[in-house]
Amino acid sequence: MIVATGKSIMNRIGIGKIKIYKAPEYTINEDTIEDVEAEVQRFNDAVQKAIDQQGVLYEKALETAGEESAAIFEAHQMMLEDDDLQDSTREIITGQKRSAEYATKTAFDDFAQMFAEMDDPYMKARSADLIDVEMAVLDVLMGNDADSLQGTEPAILVAEDLAPSETVKLDKSLLLGMITREGSSNSHTAILARSMNLPSLIQCKDIDDSWDGKMAILDGYNGCVYVDPTKDLLETLTAKRDADLKKEALLQELKNKPSTTIDGRNVHVYANIGGPADLGSVNENDAEGVGLFRSEFVYLNSKEAPSEEEQFRAYKRVVETLAPKLVIIRTCDIGADKTIDYMKLDKEENPALGFRAIRICLTRKDFFKTQLRALLRATAYGNMGIMFPMIISRWEVVEAKAILEECKAELLKEGYKIGKFQLGIMVETPAAVLCADELAEEVDFFSLGTNDLTQYTCAIDRQNAKLERFSDTHHPAVLKAIKMTVDAGHRHGAWVGICGELGADPTLTETFLRMGVDELSVNAKSVLPLRKIIRSLDLSKPATVE
Ligand code: PEP
Ligand code: MG
């Protein structure tokens, strides 16, 4: 048995086989090849696999997003089956003696270009689909498709590191746990792992490729992974895992009960989500609404900037499904660790302090307007809030609101209906805390982003694993900043919630309630445990915590 240690980010146990995850590789070899026949066969197999994968995606989309959204995968299948396209690719392999990857890229790019040059707007738009199917074939050829990266069986995934853009693409139903050599506990990857309730270890320095396929236990209580565990250990930890599952099942009794303290104080317990795919867990865990929809995951999940129509569909689906519950959608918060190739952002020395979130949106106005129009259109379908991230100054809120008004006027003129909605900002910079009084005059609510607020208040890079020793999630400066924000919000009639990870910390629930926090938005799996704590508190009695 091999024992390796790391930092646990979830007190849970995962048991299963290990799958070593390799980051996708996209370099295309342009050299000539010898075995032309074998290469043609590789291409034929890859196309067939890509066709089958589009079929699976079609079925999945049909189930979760409906016929209209699913139709795109059917169209992709037809494109891949096209004889002209396939023949052109094979001709490059045989005629020019090039690899299947090179031939695919060349032939598919040519076809995409041909479509792009057509006058008919419908045909023109097919160019992007061709690039999508090209990527699907290349992914199979290069071992970057989901089956190759993640396998087809449930497993504990072991990786050097996982970027948020990689994590969102993982099939959650196949994940029994996650182990990375790198990573920090406040990174978005860790946040995603928590939202999936996934036993996870970061900074596990001893991971090894030889573990691939071996049986393992990830013990989140001890921050250990046991590879090839002894029979005794397997029995003990299986029993512990099953006991955890039973305890979690007991929480189900709290469904449909209010999150109200013994003395009658009601607190909203909402869920944080990344997109429509998380709707199931919002309902399963009886969240009273969504306090943070990280809309950038809609962008991260896409190969190019999602259109107004695509975004509208995603937002509408969430808002409509959860109505009349409140759904707060945060405008695109990209930059720092959430990078997107198609945004073509410059590399920066200091990305956490750089061109990100609202700064990008206020600079690239058309990009921002596409999202705001989609959001405004979705307001007609339920109870929505729109929230701006990374605010430091009042003028940013004023300017963002003016652009929102501009979009509203355009949409009304075009005949769209716009519903009522709330407007808020993330308070996640010390500047916003210190200017909270004036900012509160501009908005209906504040949502404290404690992940970034801690990073900026304590000058601790949330991505830097080396700083964990200096990082104190309960730092008095952060707690003081939260109290100041709550007081400033309330002075001006704005309600105040917390949507950073700290909101789910059960040791702080009483403190937050005594501070006057109105809402806690947490990963869906923490909703019922928090409700349990809230229902056990009596704020009329002396505090049980400092
Ligand atoms: C935060 O900063 O606390 C937050 C909720 O936003 P994100 O983690 O996405 O930066
Ligand atoms: Mg943030």
Short mmCIF file of C-alpha atoms and ligand atoms in Angstrom, two decimals, residues 186-188 191 272 292 294 296-297 330 333 337-338 356 387 389-390 426-428 447-456 462 498-502 521, ligand 1:
data_model
loop_
_atom_site.label_atom_id
_atom_site.label_comp_id
_atom_site.label_asym_id
_atom_site.label_seq_id
_atom_site.Cartn_x
_atom_site.Cartn_y
_atom_site.Cartn_z
CA ASN A 186 -9.36 29.07 -2.56
CA SER A 187 -8.84 28.48 -6.28
CA HIS A 188 -11.85 28.11 -8.53
CA ILE A 191 -14.52 25.82 -5.27
CA ASN A 272 -23.93 29.19 -6.03
CA LEU A 292 -24.41 33.64 -7.40
CA ARG A 294 -21.02 32.59 -12.12
CA GLU A 296 -18.31 33.21 -16.85
CA PHE A 297 -18.70 29.42 -16.81
CA ARG A 330 -23.17 37.88 -12.00
CA ASP A 333 -15.99 37.68 -14.25
CA ASP A 337 -7.29 32.26 -13.13
CA LYS A 338 -10.36 32.15 -15.39
CA ARG A 356 -10.50 41.41 -15.41
CA MET A 387 -24.73 41.74 -10.21
CA PRO A 389 -18.14 41.91 -9.99
CA MET A 390 -14.85 43.51 -8.88
CA MET A 426 -20.04 42.10 -5.44
CA VAL A 427 -18.17 43.63 -2.53
CA GLU A 428 -14.85 41.89 -2.91
CA SER A 447 -22.94 40.32 -2.10
CA LEU A 448 -19.67 39.83 -0.26
CA GLY A 449 -17.15 37.91 -2.32
CA THR A 450 -15.02 36.75 0.56
CA ASN A 451 -12.63 34.78 -1.64
CA ASP A 452 -11.34 37.87 -3.36
CA LEU A 453 -11.99 40.10 -0.37
CA THR A 454 -9.64 37.91 1.70
CA GLN A 455 -7.08 37.88 -1.12
CA TYR A 456 -7.05 41.67 -1.47
CA ARG A 462 -5.55 32.98 -3.59
CA ILE A 498 -22.20 36.53 1.36
CA CYS A 499 -21.45 34.44 -1.71
CA GLY A 500 -17.78 33.64 -1.10
CA GLU A 501 -16.69 30.31 0.39
CA LEU A 502 -16.70 31.75 3.90
CA SER A 521 -25.13 31.81 -0.88
C1 PEP B 1 -15.45 35.75 -4.37
O1 PEP B 1 -14.49 36.37 -4.79
O2 PEP B 1 -15.66 35.50 -3.15
C2 PEP B 1 -16.47 35.21 -5.30
C3 PEP B 1 -17.60 34.70 -4.87
O3 PEP B 1 -16.18 35.24 -6.61
P1 PEP B 1 -15.11 34.28 -7.31
O4 PEP B 1 -14.72 33.22 -6.29
O5 PEP B 1 -15.77 33.71 -8.50
O6 PEP B 1 -14.00 35.20 -7.62
#
